[in-house]
Short mmCIF file of C-alpha atoms in Angstrom, two decimals:
data_model
loop_
_atom_site.label_atom_id
_atom_site.label_comp_id
_atom_site.label_asym_id
_atom_site.label_seq_id
_atom_site.Cartn_x
_atom_site.Cartn_y
_atom_site.Cartn_z
CA MET A 1 55.92 -86.31 -60.87
CA THR A 2 53.16 -83.89 -62.01
CA LEU A 3 52.00 -81.18 -59.55
CA ARG A 4 48.38 -82.90 -59.74
CA LYS A 5 49.93 -85.93 -58.38
CA GLN A 6 52.27 -84.28 -55.84
CA PHE A 7 49.19 -81.81 -54.60
CA PRO A 8 46.04 -83.33 -55.23
CA LEU A 9 44.03 -81.52 -52.45
CA VAL A 10 45.27 -78.35 -53.73
CA VAL A 11 45.52 -78.54 -57.42
CA ASN A 12 42.51 -80.70 -57.92
CA PRO A 13 39.63 -78.39 -56.71
CA ILE A 14 41.62 -75.44 -58.97
CA LEU A 15 41.21 -77.65 -61.93
CA ARG A 16 37.55 -78.45 -61.03
CA LEU A 17 36.69 -74.97 -60.26
CA PHE A 18 38.06 -73.62 -63.68
CA SER A 19 36.58 -76.45 -65.63
CA SER A 20 33.09 -75.55 -64.24
CA LEU A 21 33.58 -71.81 -65.32
CA GLN A 22 31.29 -70.52 -68.20
CA ILE A 23 31.79 -67.60 -70.23
CA CYS A 24 28.79 -64.83 -69.71
CA ALA A 25 26.90 -63.96 -73.52
CA ARG A 26 26.54 -60.68 -72.46
CA CYS A 27 29.42 -59.24 -70.44
CA LYS A 28 32.18 -62.05 -71.51
CA SER A 29 33.12 -62.81 -67.95
CA ALA A 30 33.85 -66.11 -66.56
CA MET A 31 31.49 -67.33 -63.82
CA GLY A 32 30.01 -70.42 -62.24
CA THR A 33 26.71 -71.92 -63.13
CA LYS A 34 24.59 -70.36 -60.11
CA MET A 35 26.23 -66.93 -60.81
CA LEU A 36 25.29 -67.39 -64.48
CA GLU A 37 21.86 -67.96 -63.92
CA ALA A 38 21.45 -65.15 -61.53
CA HIS A 39 23.25 -62.88 -63.76
CA THR A 40 21.31 -63.52 -67.03
CA PRO A 41 17.76 -62.71 -67.51
CA LYS A 42 15.48 -65.37 -67.36
CA ILE A 43 14.22 -66.19 -71.06
CA TYR A 44 11.42 -68.56 -72.43
CA TYR A 45 13.58 -71.17 -74.24
CA GLY A 46 10.60 -72.39 -76.38
CA ILE A 47 10.87 -69.45 -78.71
CA PRO A 48 10.11 -70.98 -82.85
CA ARG A 49 12.40 -70.73 -85.19
CA LEU A 50 11.11 -68.66 -88.29
CA ILE A 51 12.10 -68.27 -91.71
CA ASP A 52 15.76 -67.04 -91.54
CA SER A 53 15.20 -63.41 -92.49
CA THR A 54 18.11 -61.44 -91.08
CA ARG A 55 18.69 -59.52 -93.87
CA LEU A 56 16.21 -57.54 -96.27
CA ASN A 57 18.19 -57.32 -99.31
CA HIS A 58 17.99 -60.67 -100.58
CA HIS A 59 15.48 -62.50 -103.13
CA ASP A 60 13.17 -63.17 -100.25
CA ALA A 61 12.48 -59.24 -99.85
CA GLY A 62 11.49 -58.79 -103.34
CA ASP A 63 12.27 -56.23 -106.19
CA SER A 64 15.15 -53.76 -105.47
CA THR A 65 13.42 -50.72 -107.54
CA ILE A 66 11.17 -48.20 -105.81
CA VAL A 67 8.57 -47.53 -107.88
CA LYS A 68 5.26 -45.73 -106.46
CA ARG A 69 1.97 -47.85 -107.88
CA ASP A 70 -1.23 -46.23 -108.43
CA GLY A 71 -3.25 -48.97 -107.30
CA PRO A 72 -3.04 -53.06 -106.02
CA PRO A 73 -1.88 -55.29 -105.44
CA TRP A 74 0.16 -53.89 -102.86
CA ARG A 75 3.39 -54.89 -101.14
CA VAL A 76 3.01 -54.36 -97.62
CA MET A 77 5.41 -54.42 -94.79
CA PHE A 78 3.61 -54.81 -91.15
CA PHE A 79 5.11 -53.84 -88.03
CA GLY A 80 3.84 -54.96 -84.75
CA SER A 81 4.20 -56.46 -81.25
CA ASP A 82 1.38 -57.24 -79.30
CA ASN A 83 -2.52 -58.58 -79.20
CA PHE A 84 -3.70 -55.24 -80.13
CA SER A 85 -1.66 -55.90 -83.71
CA ILE A 86 -2.76 -59.46 -84.35
CA ALA A 87 -6.28 -58.38 -85.63
CA SER A 88 -4.92 -56.01 -88.32
CA LEU A 89 -2.14 -58.74 -89.17
CA LYS A 90 -4.72 -61.30 -89.49
CA ALA A 91 -6.73 -58.90 -91.74
CA LEU A 92 -4.04 -58.03 -94.12
CA HIS A 93 -2.73 -61.98 -94.15
CA LYS A 94 -6.46 -62.72 -95.23
CA CYS A 95 -6.02 -60.05 -98.14
CA ARG A 96 -2.50 -61.37 -99.45
CA THR A 97 -4.03 -65.01 -99.15
CA GLU A 98 -6.83 -63.75 -101.84
CA GLY A 99 -4.30 -62.09 -103.67
CA LYS A 100 -6.27 -59.10 -105.09
CA LEU A 101 -5.38 -56.41 -102.70
CA ILE A 102 -1.87 -57.53 -101.00
CA GLU A 103 0.87 -59.29 -103.49
CA LYS A 104 3.55 -59.57 -100.55
CA LEU A 105 3.42 -59.23 -96.83
CA HIS A 106 6.39 -59.35 -94.67
CA VAL A 107 6.30 -58.72 -90.85
CA VAL A 108 8.70 -56.99 -88.70
CA CYS A 109 8.39 -57.58 -84.91
CA PRO A 110 10.62 -58.38 -81.55
CA GLU A 111 11.07 -62.02 -80.75
CA THR A 112 10.01 -61.63 -77.12
CA LYS A 113 8.45 -59.32 -74.74
CA TYR A 114 8.46 -59.11 -70.94
CA ILE A 115 5.66 -60.30 -68.95
CA LYS A 116 4.28 -57.44 -66.61
CA ARG A 117 4.68 -57.72 -62.93
CA LYS A 118 7.17 -60.74 -63.34
CA GLY A 119 10.83 -59.34 -63.56
CA LYS A 120 12.75 -60.08 -66.31
CA THR A 121 10.76 -63.28 -67.66
CA ARG A 122 10.11 -63.25 -71.30
CA ILE A 123 7.39 -64.45 -73.24
CA ILE A 124 7.14 -64.90 -77.25
CA SER A 125 5.58 -61.96 -78.80
CA PRO A 126 2.00 -62.84 -80.07
CA ILE A 127 3.15 -61.28 -83.80
CA TRP A 128 6.25 -63.67 -83.76
CA GLN A 129 3.85 -66.48 -82.67
CA TYR A 130 1.23 -65.99 -85.55
CA CYS A 131 4.08 -65.83 -88.14
CA HIS A 132 5.39 -68.76 -86.98
CA ASP A 133 1.81 -70.58 -86.96
CA ASN A 134 1.46 -69.48 -90.63
CA ASP A 135 4.62 -69.49 -92.42
CA LEU A 136 4.92 -65.64 -92.76
CA THR A 137 8.39 -64.36 -93.39
CA HIS A 138 9.71 -62.34 -90.13
CA PHE A 139 12.36 -59.60 -89.75
CA PRO A 140 13.44 -59.14 -86.11
CA TRP A 141 13.85 -55.77 -84.86
CA PRO A 142 15.81 -53.76 -85.44
CA ILE A 143 16.04 -54.22 -89.20
CA THR A 144 18.72 -53.39 -91.77
CA PRO A 145 18.87 -49.76 -92.79
CA GLU A 146 18.01 -50.26 -96.72
CA VAL A 147 14.32 -51.69 -97.36
CA LYS A 148 13.49 -52.02 -101.12
CA GLY A 149 10.53 -53.35 -102.69
CA TYR A 150 7.46 -52.36 -100.66
CA ASP A 151 4.63 -49.99 -101.33
CA ILE A 152 3.71 -49.00 -97.86
CA GLY A 153 4.50 -50.00 -94.27
CA VAL A 154 1.63 -50.90 -91.70
CA LEU A 155 2.35 -50.45 -87.91
CA SER A 156 0.03 -51.17 -85.08
CA SER A 157 1.00 -51.10 -81.43
CA PHE A 158 4.82 -51.61 -82.13
CA GLY A 159 5.93 -49.56 -79.01
CA HIS A 160 9.41 -48.27 -80.89
CA LEU A 161 10.18 -44.99 -82.93
CA VAL A 162 10.82 -45.78 -86.53
CA PRO A 163 13.70 -43.80 -88.00
CA GLY A 164 12.99 -41.30 -90.76
CA HIS A 165 15.30 -43.10 -93.55
CA LEU A 166 13.00 -46.19 -92.94
CA ILE A 167 9.57 -44.24 -93.35
CA GLU A 168 10.80 -42.53 -96.69
CA SER A 169 11.82 -45.80 -97.96
CA PHE A 170 8.34 -46.71 -98.68
CA PRO A 171 6.66 -44.94 -101.40
CA TYR A 172 3.37 -44.11 -99.44
CA GLY A 173 5.26 -43.96 -96.05
CA ILE A 174 3.90 -45.71 -92.86
CA ALA A 175 0.26 -46.04 -92.10
CA ASN A 176 -0.19 -46.25 -88.15
CA VAL A 177 -3.48 -47.81 -86.52
CA HIS A 178 -3.73 -46.09 -83.16
CA PRO A 179 -6.72 -46.91 -80.90
CA SER A 180 -7.70 -43.33 -80.15
CA LEU A 181 -9.33 -40.21 -81.90
CA LEU A 182 -6.05 -38.33 -82.22
CA PRO A 183 -4.99 -35.62 -80.91
CA ARG A 184 -6.47 -37.15 -77.69
CA TRP A 185 -4.63 -39.56 -75.93
CA ARG A 186 -1.14 -39.48 -77.81
CA GLY A 187 1.23 -42.13 -76.11
CA ALA A 188 1.70 -45.98 -75.10
CA SER A 189 -1.71 -46.40 -73.09
CA PRO A 190 -4.53 -44.68 -75.13
CA ILE A 191 -7.26 -47.36 -74.52
CA THR A 192 -6.47 -47.27 -70.84
CA SER A 193 -6.50 -43.11 -70.64
CA ALA A 194 -9.70 -43.17 -72.38
CA ILE A 195 -11.58 -45.54 -69.30
CA LEU A 196 -9.64 -43.56 -66.58
CA GLY A 197 -10.40 -40.20 -68.23
CA GLY A 198 -14.20 -41.17 -68.28
CA ASP A 199 -14.57 -40.62 -71.90
CA LYS A 200 -18.11 -41.56 -73.58
CA THR A 201 -16.55 -41.93 -77.11
CA THR A 202 -13.02 -43.31 -78.71
CA GLY A 203 -12.18 -44.51 -82.00
CA VAL A 204 -9.20 -45.66 -84.28
CA SER A 205 -6.96 -43.26 -86.04
CA ILE A 206 -5.17 -44.24 -89.25
CA MET A 207 -1.99 -41.66 -89.40
CA GLY A 208 0.87 -41.22 -91.46
CA LEU A 209 3.94 -42.16 -89.42
CA ARG A 210 6.70 -39.35 -88.47
CA PRO A 211 10.16 -39.95 -87.35
CA LYS A 212 11.32 -38.81 -84.24
CA ARG A 213 7.94 -38.39 -82.11
CA PHE A 214 4.74 -40.42 -81.61
CA ASP A 215 1.40 -39.93 -82.81
CA VAL A 216 1.97 -36.59 -84.44
CA GLY A 217 1.16 -37.63 -88.44
CA PRO A 218 -1.45 -36.48 -90.44
CA ILE A 219 -4.96 -37.86 -90.08
CA LEU A 220 -5.63 -40.60 -93.02
CA LEU A 221 -8.88 -42.22 -91.70
CA GLN A 222 -10.68 -41.81 -88.36
CA GLU A 223 -13.60 -43.49 -87.09
CA SER A 224 -15.47 -42.79 -83.65
CA ILE A 225 -17.23 -45.39 -81.47
CA GLU A 226 -18.98 -45.12 -78.26
CA ILE A 227 -17.31 -46.71 -75.16
CA PRO A 228 -19.50 -49.46 -73.75
CA HIS A 229 -20.87 -49.36 -70.19
CA ARG A 230 -18.41 -50.34 -67.36
CA CYS A 231 -16.04 -52.10 -70.28
CA THR A 232 -12.48 -53.16 -69.53
CA THR A 233 -9.51 -52.25 -70.88
CA GLU A 234 -9.15 -55.60 -72.37
CA SER A 235 -12.90 -55.80 -73.90
CA LEU A 236 -12.34 -52.25 -75.29
CA GLN A 237 -9.06 -53.15 -76.93
CA GLU A 238 -10.67 -56.17 -78.55
CA THR A 239 -13.47 -53.94 -80.24
CA LEU A 240 -11.07 -51.23 -81.15
CA ALA A 241 -8.50 -54.28 -82.53
CA SER A 242 -11.41 -55.05 -84.86
CA GLN A 243 -12.33 -51.86 -86.12
CA GLY A 244 -8.83 -51.07 -86.88
CA ALA A 245 -8.43 -54.05 -89.06
CA ASP A 246 -11.37 -53.11 -90.86
CA MET A 247 -10.23 -49.69 -91.51
CA ILE A 248 -6.68 -50.62 -92.81
CA VAL A 249 -7.97 -52.93 -95.23
CA ARG A 250 -10.67 -50.17 -96.64
CA PHE A 251 -7.67 -47.59 -96.37
CA LEU A 252 -5.68 -50.07 -98.46
CA LYS A 253 -8.45 -50.34 -100.98
CA ASP A 254 -8.11 -46.34 -101.98
CA LEU A 255 -4.76 -45.65 -100.59
CA PRO A 256 -3.48 -43.13 -103.22
CA THR A 257 -6.88 -41.34 -102.16
CA PHE A 258 -6.73 -41.52 -98.52
CA HIS A 259 -2.72 -40.75 -98.65
CA ALA A 260 -3.20 -37.40 -100.79
CA ASN A 261 -5.85 -36.11 -98.62
CA GLY A 262 -4.51 -36.50 -95.43
CA LYS A 263 -5.31 -33.72 -92.69
CA ALA A 264 -2.91 -32.51 -89.84
CA GLN A 265 -4.05 -33.01 -86.50
CA SER A 266 -5.54 -30.06 -84.49
CA GLU A 267 -3.24 -28.33 -81.77
CA GLU A 268 -6.07 -28.00 -79.71
CA GLY A 269 -7.19 -31.11 -77.56
CA VAL A 270 -3.92 -32.87 -77.54
CA THR A 271 -3.39 -35.05 -74.38
CA LEU A 272 -0.67 -37.36 -73.83
CA CYS A 273 -0.68 -40.67 -71.95
CA GLY A 274 2.57 -42.94 -70.58
CA LYS A 275 2.93 -46.26 -69.57
CA ILE A 276 0.83 -47.65 -67.15
CA VAL A 277 2.81 -48.49 -63.93
CA PRO A 278 2.14 -50.80 -60.96
CA LYS A 279 2.14 -47.76 -58.43
CA MET A 280 -1.20 -46.47 -60.34
CA ALA A 281 -2.90 -49.35 -58.66
CA ILE A 282 -2.83 -47.91 -54.86
CA VAL A 283 -6.39 -46.58 -54.48
CA SER A 284 -7.17 -43.49 -52.51
CA TRP A 285 -10.66 -43.70 -50.79
CA SER A 286 -10.88 -39.96 -50.72
CA LYS A 287 -11.73 -40.49 -54.37
CA MET A 288 -15.34 -40.72 -56.20
CA CYS A 289 -16.95 -44.10 -56.25
CA ASP A 290 -16.94 -43.62 -60.26
CA GLU A 291 -13.19 -42.64 -60.30
CA ILE A 292 -12.52 -45.88 -58.39
CA ASP A 293 -14.45 -48.16 -60.73
CA ARG A 294 -12.44 -46.78 -63.74
CA LEU A 295 -9.09 -47.18 -62.13
CA TYR A 296 -10.46 -51.07 -61.66
CA ARG A 297 -11.91 -51.65 -64.89
CA ALA A 298 -8.64 -49.53 -66.87
CA ILE A 299 -5.87 -51.42 -65.23
CA GLY A 300 -7.31 -54.24 -62.81
CA GLN A 301 -6.69 -57.02 -64.96
CA ASP A 302 -2.60 -56.40 -64.97
CA PHE A 303 -2.61 -54.62 -61.70
CA PRO A 304 -5.25 -55.49 -59.46
CA LEU A 305 -6.13 -52.55 -56.88
CA GLU A 306 -4.27 -52.27 -53.81
CA THR A 307 -4.78 -50.89 -50.30
CA SER A 308 -3.25 -50.95 -46.78
CA TRP A 309 -4.80 -52.90 -43.47
CA ASN A 310 -3.07 -52.81 -40.49
CA GLY A 311 0.16 -52.20 -42.26
CA ASN A 312 -0.58 -55.04 -44.64
CA GLN A 313 -0.95 -55.14 -48.28
CA VAL A 314 -4.49 -56.12 -49.53
CA ARG A 315 -5.31 -56.67 -53.20
CA LEU A 316 -8.86 -56.25 -54.19
CA ASN A 317 -10.93 -58.01 -56.98
CA GLN A 318 -14.53 -58.34 -58.48
CA MET A 319 -15.54 -54.98 -57.83
CA ASN A 320 -19.27 -54.46 -58.52
CA ASP A 321 -20.90 -51.82 -60.51
CA PRO A 322 -21.10 -48.73 -58.28
CA LYS A 323 -24.75 -48.10 -59.09
CA VAL A 324 -25.78 -51.56 -57.62
CA THR A 325 -23.56 -51.01 -54.44
CA ALA A 326 -25.30 -47.71 -53.82
CA ASP A 327 -28.56 -49.78 -53.83
CA LEU A 328 -27.55 -51.61 -50.98
CA GLU A 329 -28.70 -51.27 -47.48
CA ILE A 330 -25.46 -49.92 -45.44
CA ASN A 331 -26.30 -49.31 -42.03
CA MET A 332 -23.34 -47.43 -40.70
CA GLU A 333 -23.56 -43.49 -39.87
CA GLY A 334 -20.61 -41.40 -39.81
CA ALA A 335 -18.23 -43.57 -41.79
CA LEU A 336 -14.88 -42.84 -42.24
CA LEU A 337 -13.06 -42.71 -45.56
CA GLY A 338 -11.76 -46.47 -46.21
CA GLU A 339 -14.04 -47.97 -43.48
CA LEU A 340 -15.15 -51.58 -44.17
CA TYR A 341 -18.92 -52.78 -43.75
CA TYR A 342 -19.50 -56.65 -44.82
CA HIS A 343 -22.78 -56.63 -46.35
CA LYS A 344 -24.20 -60.45 -45.65
CA PRO A 345 -27.08 -60.44 -48.00
CA THR A 346 -24.68 -59.95 -50.96
CA GLN A 347 -21.55 -61.36 -49.54
CA GLN A 348 -19.68 -58.15 -50.72
CA LEU A 349 -17.06 -56.15 -48.79
CA CYS A 350 -18.06 -52.41 -48.75
CA VAL A 351 -15.60 -49.80 -48.68
CA LYS A 352 -16.58 -46.09 -48.02
CA CYS A 353 -15.55 -43.55 -50.60
CA LYS A 354 -15.74 -39.97 -50.79
CA ASP A 355 -19.51 -39.75 -52.25
CA GLY A 356 -20.64 -43.38 -51.18
CA TRP A 357 -19.60 -46.86 -51.32
CA VAL A 358 -17.92 -49.55 -53.32
CA SER A 359 -17.88 -53.54 -52.88
CA PHE A 360 -15.45 -56.21 -53.71
CA GLY A 361 -16.45 -59.79 -53.66
CA GLU A 362 -12.99 -61.01 -53.84
CA VAL A 363 -9.82 -59.81 -51.62
CA THR A 364 -6.01 -61.38 -51.61
CA PHE A 365 -4.53 -61.13 -48.06
CA ARG A 366 -1.77 -63.63 -47.79
CA LYS A 367 -3.99 -65.51 -50.23
CA LYS A 368 -6.75 -65.13 -52.34
CA MET A 369 -10.27 -65.40 -50.45
CA THR A 370 -13.85 -64.19 -50.93
CA ALA A 371 -14.96 -61.38 -49.30
CA LYS A 372 -16.98 -63.84 -46.89
CA ASP A 373 -13.86 -65.37 -45.99
CA PHE A 374 -11.99 -62.15 -44.90
CA TYR A 375 -14.95 -61.05 -42.73
CA ASN A 376 -15.02 -64.20 -41.15
CA GLY A 377 -11.49 -64.86 -40.67
CA PHE A 378 -10.41 -60.87 -39.49
CA LEU A 379 -13.24 -58.87 -39.27
CA SER A 380 -15.80 -60.66 -37.20
CA GLY A 381 -15.86 -61.01 -33.57
CA LYS A 382 -16.81 -58.90 -30.16
CA ASN A 383 -13.44 -57.02 -30.16
CA ILE A 384 -12.54 -56.02 -33.55
CA GLY A 385 -13.85 -52.99 -33.75
CA ARG A 386 -14.35 -50.63 -36.55
CA GLN A 387 -12.02 -51.26 -39.49
CA CYS A 388 -10.44 -49.28 -42.25
CA PHE A 389 -8.52 -49.50 -45.67
CA VAL A 390 -5.81 -46.61 -45.89
#
């Protein structure tokens, strides 16, 4: 008689336990289903499968010899990851389809990326999705060390340092499409930083990529534009992405000349910018109205402005132009910084700043609501008194 028949109450639960265990792909430990779900990052499982291109040195990658051509059509490898990159990739893809400027176009990009503010949830990289939709050969990052059969690399908002041996594998190096007037705003958030800094002009720089450091290479082509009044990071990004796409095509049309005439960046006027983080959205009401407006336009679409009211978090949306708010009749003398005033004719919630008032049409307190609903629910009444955001 087996142990299972002799001691069913003891043996059967143990067998069920072991049969339900699964092996974690990350740490190779055995664990139950619920523990495995908590242990594993949430991943978007609808990722499309692309052309199987895990190695570069096969027939799909082209010629294995390194020959520096003196004119088009060029063999291009594109590096990108996000929505800013899409415009340049579309322009290059169009050129490849026409066949006069580009002979071969292959793409390197990460498969997925993290969604901001949502922990470890992943979404498909926009570049990956574009490759899938348009049957473009794709190589996942990082790629194998040896790359042959290309004339130039084109990089746009890639987010990864490219090693020197990879840059040197392209006869004309790698050209980086950067959305600022370098050396101003080197780093991860040039468009956002231009708005935060109150810049009147910005632009796009095509520069030669250098290993180990971001945005320090020679300027190959650079053009400026005026920043539109009260534009957001999203709208300015769209404008600069389109400008960068046009510039990279013009750059490739006369590649040898631009490559030979690159100019080193000036050591004067260098400014650096880092990644945008959620804590930047916390408003200080001691700032000027224009500063708060720039903060809202720069990061509000990803990180809504935050403040505190009676110890509770409040998020602020639908900010008005400070010049329009300045024309409102606000009858409150001796207002404190952060003090609230509801303007009934326009149904706007006004907040006192260092040099005046800013106003919002929508707030999130427990749930999203209009400024009118927030006033009626929490600020109106005989014994409410004067209220302030802090």
